[in-house]
Amino acid sequence: DGGITQSPKYLFRKEGQNVTLSCEQNLNHDAMYWYRQDPGQGLRLIYYSQIVNDFQKGDIAEGYSVSREKKESFPLTVTSAQKNPTAFYLCASSISLRETGNGNTIYFGEGSWLTVV
Amino acid sequence: EDQVTQSPEALRLQEGESSSLNCSYTVSGLRGLFWYRQDPGKGPEFLFTLYSAGEEKEKERLKATLTKKESFLHITAPKPEDSATYLCAVQAVSSYKLIFGSGTRLLVRP
């Protein structure tokens, strides 16, 4: 089945550690995104990538890093510089904005819970 | 500044009691308005995209409408399985990203 796969579902981070969240999609989408969701708040954009080997910061990129070496993969690293990393992380993908003049629907994975211990 | 506000924050309905959820937005040129459903601990599930004022879309018991300032998600004769958080988001002409509201938590009691 086509879709977006995130792993792991649950992850625990110790103080000072970097952790990496995996995101893989087989929808043949050019664009991929990482969002963070906190209780009672809307989703906030961390990073996005419109094409392989290119990515841009979103609204809350500090303390995070990404790479886009393959079209289907967009891993997110939560570094020790992120002071409040406990949250629900959502990976998403869409066709590129360059392919359509209308809004490009963004599809989401099932999410990963990150907790600091 | 582009902004999305959803109301109410929470809504409790009896099974079969129809109602509407509101999404008010301000955006510098609307490319699209999106509705998602999110179940606890899961990713948002896409429901509808609306592009211009006057547009309407339906799916089972849900109907989404759009004006120049707001969108409504009408739920007709809801069932307990409609219980979820409903998210609204807008995409501006000048941008790539979705701007989300905080969502409306819907609980439908049998």
mmCIF file of C-alpha atoms in Angstrom:
data_model
loop_
_atom_site.group_PDB
_atom_site.id
_atom_site.type_symbol
_atom_site.label_atom_id
_atom_site.label_comp_id
_atom_site.label_asym_id
_atom_site.label_seq_id
_atom_site.Cartn_x
_atom_site.Cartn_y
_atom_site.Cartn_z
ATOM 1 C CA ASP A 1 0.000 0.000 0.000
ATOM 2 C CA GLY A 2 1.162 3.553 -0.718
ATOM 3 C CA GLY A 3 1.822 5.745 2.246
ATOM 4 C CA ILE A 4 4.161 7.395 4.688
ATOM 5 C CA THR A 5 5.970 5.313 7.276
ATOM 6 C CA GLN A 6 7.432 6.822 10.408
ATOM 7 C CA SER A 7 9.623 5.018 12.911
ATOM 8 C CA PRO A 8 9.946 4.479 15.737
ATOM 9 C CA LYS A 9 6.463 5.113 17.085
ATOM 10 C CA TYR A 10 7.844 5.850 20.559
ATOM 11 C CA LEU A 11 11.306 7.165 21.369
ATOM 12 C CA PHE A 12 12.952 8.231 24.589
ATOM 13 C CA ARG A 13 15.840 10.658 24.697
ATOM 14 C CA LYS A 14 18.272 11.273 27.493
ATOM 15 C CA GLU A 15 19.599 14.720 28.205
ATOM 16 C CA GLY A 16 22.418 15.613 25.821
ATOM 17 C CA GLN A 17 21.560 12.953 23.264
ATOM 18 C CA ASN A 18 20.768 13.348 19.600
ATOM 19 C CA VAL A 19 18.006 11.147 18.229
ATOM 20 C CA THR A 20 16.842 10.555 14.679
ATOM 21 C CA LEU A 21 13.285 9.973 13.505
ATOM 22 C CA SER A 22 12.814 8.089 10.271
ATOM 23 C CA CYS A 23 10.324 8.963 7.529
ATOM 24 C CA GLU A 24 9.871 7.006 4.306
ATOM 25 C CA GLN A 25 7.227 7.534 1.609
ATOM 26 C CA ASN A 26 6.321 5.500 -1.469
ATOM 27 C CA LEU A 27 3.874 7.991 -2.935
ATOM 28 C CA ASN A 28 6.452 9.332 -5.409
ATOM 29 C CA HIS A 29 6.030 12.788 -3.868
ATOM 30 C CA ASP A 30 8.723 15.398 -4.405
ATOM 31 C CA ALA A 31 7.944 17.463 -1.298
ATOM 32 C CA MET A 32 8.353 16.267 2.278
ATOM 33 C CA TYR A 33 7.761 18.011 5.595
ATOM 34 C CA TRP A 34 8.281 17.664 9.342
ATOM 35 C CA TYR A 35 5.735 19.099 11.769
ATOM 36 C CA ARG A 36 5.670 19.196 15.536
ATOM 37 C CA GLN A 37 2.424 18.924 17.506
ATOM 38 C CA ASP A 38 2.070 19.949 21.144
ATOM 39 C CA PRO A 39 -1.117 19.426 23.179
ATOM 40 C CA GLY A 40 -3.718 22.121 22.512
ATOM 41 C CA GLN A 41 -1.645 23.710 19.759
ATOM 42 C CA GLY A 42 -1.728 23.616 16.016
ATOM 43 C CA LEU A 43 0.898 21.823 13.984
ATOM 44 C CA ARG A 44 4.095 23.812 13.501
ATOM 45 C CA LEU A 45 6.490 23.371 10.599
ATOM 46 C CA ILE A 46 10.067 22.380 11.443
ATOM 47 C CA TYR A 47 11.651 21.746 8.033
ATOM 48 C CA TYR A 48 10.531 21.059 4.517
ATOM 49 C CA SER A 49 12.105 19.819 1.308
ATOM 50 C CA GLN A 50 10.769 20.416 -2.201
ATOM 51 C CA ILE A 51 13.386 18.295 -3.951
ATOM 52 C CA VAL A 52 16.239 15.900 -3.272
ATOM 53 C CA ASN A 53 19.376 17.495 -1.795
ATOM 54 C CA ASP A 54 17.504 20.666 -0.899
ATOM 55 C CA PHE A 55 15.619 21.653 2.250
ATOM 56 C CA GLN A 56 14.466 24.808 4.000
ATOM 57 C CA LYS A 57 13.850 25.848 7.599
ATOM 58 C CA GLY A 58 10.297 26.174 8.792
ATOM 59 C CA ASP A 59 9.008 28.191 11.715
ATOM 60 C CA ILE A 60 10.718 26.270 14.526
ATOM 61 C CA ALA A 61 13.924 24.787 13.032
ATOM 62 C CA GLU A 62 16.262 25.592 15.929
ATOM 63 C CA GLY A 63 17.604 22.425 17.538
ATOM 64 C CA TYR A 64 16.662 20.208 14.580
ATOM 65 C CA SER A 65 18.447 19.026 11.455
ATOM 66 C CA VAL A 66 17.374 17.092 8.352
ATOM 67 C CA SER A 67 18.782 15.519 5.212
ATOM 68 C CA ARG A 68 17.221 14.624 1.858
ATOM 69 C CA GLU A 69 19.561 12.259 0.058
ATOM 70 C CA LYS A 70 16.775 10.200 -1.512
ATOM 71 C CA LYS A 71 13.363 11.190 -2.831
ATOM 72 C CA GLU A 72 11.569 8.738 -0.560
ATOM 73 C CA SER A 73 13.407 9.510 2.684
ATOM 74 C CA PHE A 74 13.511 12.579 4.957
ATOM 75 C CA PRO A 75 14.960 11.806 8.411
ATOM 76 C CA LEU A 76 14.764 14.328 11.252
ATOM 77 C CA THR A 77 17.447 14.606 13.926
ATOM 78 C CA VAL A 78 16.491 16.167 17.233
ATOM 79 C CA THR A 79 19.730 17.512 18.653
ATOM 80 C CA SER A 80 20.721 18.256 22.222
ATOM 81 C CA ALA A 81 20.289 21.937 21.376
ATOM 82 C CA GLN A 82 16.505 21.451 21.305
ATOM 83 C CA LYS A 83 15.590 22.328 24.883
ATOM 84 C CA ASN A 84 12.003 21.147 24.874
ATOM 85 C CA PRO A 85 11.839 18.184 22.496
ATOM 86 C CA THR A 86 8.998 16.255 24.103
ATOM 87 C CA ALA A 87 6.246 16.289 21.467
ATOM 88 C CA PHE A 88 4.435 14.363 18.756
ATOM 89 C CA TYR A 89 6.340 14.552 15.451
ATOM 90 C CA LEU A 90 4.593 14.220 12.120
ATOM 91 C CA CYS A 91 6.164 13.613 8.750
ATOM 92 C CA ALA A 92 4.215 14.533 5.633
ATOM 93 C CA SER A 93 4.548 14.615 1.864
ATOM 94 C CA SER A 94 2.910 16.165 -1.195
ATOM 95 C CA ILE A 95 3.431 16.737 -4.883
ATOM 96 C CA SER A 96 5.607 19.754 -5.552
ATOM 97 C CA LEU A 97 4.021 23.197 -5.614
ATOM 98 C CA ARG A 98 5.725 23.662 -8.957
ATOM 99 C CA GLU A 99 3.447 21.011 -10.462
ATOM 100 C CA THR A 100 0.151 22.632 -9.544
ATOM 101 C CA GLY A 101 -1.241 26.096 -9.187
ATOM 102 C CA ASN A 102 -3.817 24.992 -6.637
ATOM 103 C CA GLY A 103 -3.164 24.017 -3.073
ATOM 104 C CA ASN A 104 -1.154 20.821 -2.866
ATOM 105 C CA THR A 105 -2.709 18.397 -0.423
ATOM 106 C CA ILE A 106 -0.274 17.279 2.254
ATOM 107 C CA TYR A 107 -0.573 13.697 3.507
ATOM 108 C CA PHE A 108 0.668 12.671 6.928
ATOM 109 C CA GLY A 109 2.308 9.653 8.485
ATOM 110 C CA GLU A 110 1.166 8.111 11.764
ATOM 111 C CA GLY A 111 3.555 10.143 13.890
ATOM 112 C CA SER A 112 6.342 9.516 16.390
ATOM 113 C CA TRP A 113 6.220 10.304 20.100
ATOM 114 C CA LEU A 114 9.450 11.657 21.550
ATOM 115 C CA THR A 115 9.878 11.907 25.309
ATOM 116 C CA VAL A 116 12.837 13.239 27.259
ATOM 117 C CA VAL A 117 13.810 11.104 30.255
ATOM 118 C CA GLU B 1 0.065 37.754 9.362
ATOM 119 C CA ASP B 2 -1.627 34.610 8.092
ATOM 120 C CA GLN B 3 -3.768 33.070 10.804
ATOM 121 C CA VAL B 4 -6.342 30.324 11.401
ATOM 122 C CA THR B 5 -8.783 30.194 14.322
ATOM 123 C CA GLN B 6 -11.071 27.253 14.973
ATOM 124 C CA SER B 7 -14.163 27.226 17.161
ATOM 125 C CA PRO B 8 -15.374 25.809 19.381
ATOM 126 C CA GLU B 9 -12.338 24.202 21.010
ATOM 127 C CA ALA B 10 -14.487 21.263 22.065
ATOM 128 C CA LEU B 11 -17.969 20.099 21.115
ATOM 129 C CA ARG B 12 -20.125 17.394 22.633
ATOM 130 C CA LEU B 13 -23.053 16.062 20.634
ATOM 131 C CA GLN B 14 -25.606 13.341 21.058
ATOM 132 C CA GLU B 15 -25.709 10.783 18.293
ATOM 133 C CA GLY B 16 -27.873 12.195 15.519
ATOM 134 C CA GLU B 17 -27.517 15.815 16.677
ATOM 135 C CA SER B 18 -26.245 17.820 13.698
ATOM 136 C CA SER B 19 -23.880 20.753 14.164
ATOM 137 C CA SER B 20 -21.124 22.810 12.525
ATOM 138 C CA LEU B 21 -17.470 23.520 13.218
ATOM 139 C CA ASN B 22 -16.008 26.881 12.275
ATOM 140 C CA CYS B 23 -12.637 27.818 10.783
ATOM 141 C CA SER B 24 -11.933 31.538 10.439
ATOM 142 C CA TYR B 25 -8.866 32.587 8.503
ATOM 143 C CA THR B 26 -6.865 35.574 7.380
ATOM 144 C CA VAL B 27 -4.421 34.977 4.572
ATOM 145 C CA SER B 28 -2.754 37.068 1.916
ATOM 146 C CA GLY B 29 -4.294 35.255 -1.028
ATOM 147 C CA LEU B 30 -5.766 31.791 -0.497
ATOM 148 C CA ARG B 31 -4.298 28.912 -2.459
ATOM 149 C CA GLY B 32 -6.355 26.297 -0.623
ATOM 150 C CA LEU B 33 -8.137 25.463 2.641
ATOM 151 C CA PHE B 34 -7.809 21.960 4.032
ATOM 152 C CA TRP B 35 -9.777 19.912 6.551
ATOM 153 C CA TYR B 36 -8.245 16.961 8.353
ATOM 154 C CA ARG B 37 -9.508 14.478 10.928
ATOM 155 C CA GLN B 38 -7.117 13.333 13.652
ATOM 156 C CA ASP B 39 -7.706 10.430 16.018
ATOM 157 C CA PRO B 40 -5.776 10.318 19.324
ATOM 158 C CA GLY B 41 -2.152 9.327 18.854
ATOM 159 C CA LYS B 42 -2.402 9.206 15.056
ATOM 160 C CA GLY B 43 -1.516 11.402 12.126
ATOM 161 C CA PRO B 44 -4.096 13.700 10.516
ATOM 162 C CA GLU B 45 -6.260 12.094 7.859
ATOM 163 C CA PHE B 46 -7.088 14.251 4.844
ATOM 164 C CA LEU B 47 -10.778 15.048 4.345
ATOM 165 C CA PHE B 48 -11.278 17.973 1.940
ATOM 166 C CA THR B 49 -9.577 20.728 -0.013
ATOM 167 C CA LEU B 50 -11.515 23.891 -0.900
ATOM 168 C CA TYR B 51 -10.094 26.447 -3.303
ATOM 169 C CA SER B 52 -12.571 29.291 -3.754
ATOM 170 C CA ALA B 53 -15.503 30.999 -2.028
ATOM 171 C CA GLY B 54 -18.789 29.237 -2.653
ATOM 172 C CA GLU B 55 -17.220 25.831 -3.076
ATOM 173 C CA GLU B 56 -18.710 22.872 -1.197
ATOM 174 C CA LYS B 57 -17.568 19.278 -0.783
ATOM 175 C CA GLU B 58 -19.246 16.298 0.857
ATOM 176 C CA LYS B 59 -18.153 12.972 2.225
ATOM 177 C CA GLU B 60 -20.613 10.736 4.028
ATOM 178 C CA ARG B 61 -21.951 12.771 6.978
ATOM 179 C CA LEU B 62 -19.508 15.642 6.465
ATOM 180 C CA LYS B 63 -19.923 18.721 4.295
ATOM 181 C CA ALA B 64 -17.348 21.491 4.011
ATOM 182 C CA THR B 65 -18.145 24.990 2.765
ATOM 183 C CA LEU B 66 -15.978 28.030 2.106
ATOM 184 C CA THR B 67 -16.462 31.800 2.147
ATOM 185 C CA LYS B 68 -13.877 34.553 1.803
ATOM 186 C CA LYS B 69 -13.320 34.650 5.563
ATOM 187 C CA GLU B 70 -14.274 31.259 6.956
ATOM 188 C CA SER B 71 -15.044 27.638 6.359
ATOM 189 C CA PHE B 72 -17.604 25.417 8.021
ATOM 190 C CA LEU B 73 -17.538 21.688 8.517
ATOM 191 C CA HIS B 74 -21.135 20.547 8.857
ATOM 192 C CA ILE B 75 -21.758 17.195 10.505
ATOM 193 C CA THR B 76 -25.168 15.705 9.791
ATOM 194 C CA ALA B 77 -26.585 13.051 12.119
ATOM 195 C CA PRO B 78 -23.198 12.221 13.638
ATOM 196 C CA LYS B 79 -22.265 8.814 14.978
ATOM 197 C CA PRO B 80 -19.873 7.964 17.837
ATOM 198 C CA GLU B 81 -17.215 6.980 15.285
ATOM 199 C CA ASP B 82 -17.132 10.609 14.125
ATOM 200 C CA SER B 83 -15.518 11.512 17.453
ATOM 201 C CA ALA B 84 -12.074 12.983 16.704
ATOM 202 C CA THR B 85 -10.208 16.257 16.484
ATOM 203 C CA TYR B 86 -10.906 18.163 13.281
ATOM 204 C CA LEU B 87 -8.115 20.370 11.986
ATOM 205 C CA CYS B 88 -8.360 23.232 9.524
ATOM 206 C CA ALA B 89 -5.376 24.608 7.614
ATOM 207 C CA VAL B 90 -4.782 27.220 4.929
ATOM 208 C CA GLN B 91 -2.127 27.579 2.287
ATOM 209 C CA ALA B 92 -1.304 31.040 0.994
ATOM 210 C CA VAL B 93 -0.538 31.881 -2.610
ATOM 211 C CA SER B 94 2.823 33.248 -1.520
ATOM 212 C CA SER B 95 3.874 30.169 0.458
ATOM 213 C CA TYR B 96 4.477 26.434 0.418
ATOM 214 C CA LYS B 97 3.358 25.625 3.940
ATOM 215 C CA LEU B 98 0.098 24.888 5.703
ATOM 216 C CA ILE B 99 -0.936 27.098 8.613
ATOM 217 C CA PHE B 100 -3.003 25.087 11.070
ATOM 218 C CA GLY B 101 -5.648 26.032 13.584
ATOM 219 C CA SER B 102 -5.642 24.415 17.025
ATOM 220 C CA GLY B 103 -8.482 22.089 16.124
ATOM 221 C CA THR B 104 -11.951 21.254 17.433
ATOM 222 C CA ARG B 105 -12.308 18.150 19.607
ATOM 223 C CA LEU B 106 -15.600 16.484 18.783
ATOM 224 C CA LEU B 107 -17.209 13.909 21.058
ATOM 225 C CA VAL B 108 -20.360 12.156 19.874
ATOM 226 C CA ARG B 109 -22.198 10.243 22.576
ATOM 227 C CA PRO B 110 -24.408 7.259 21.776
#
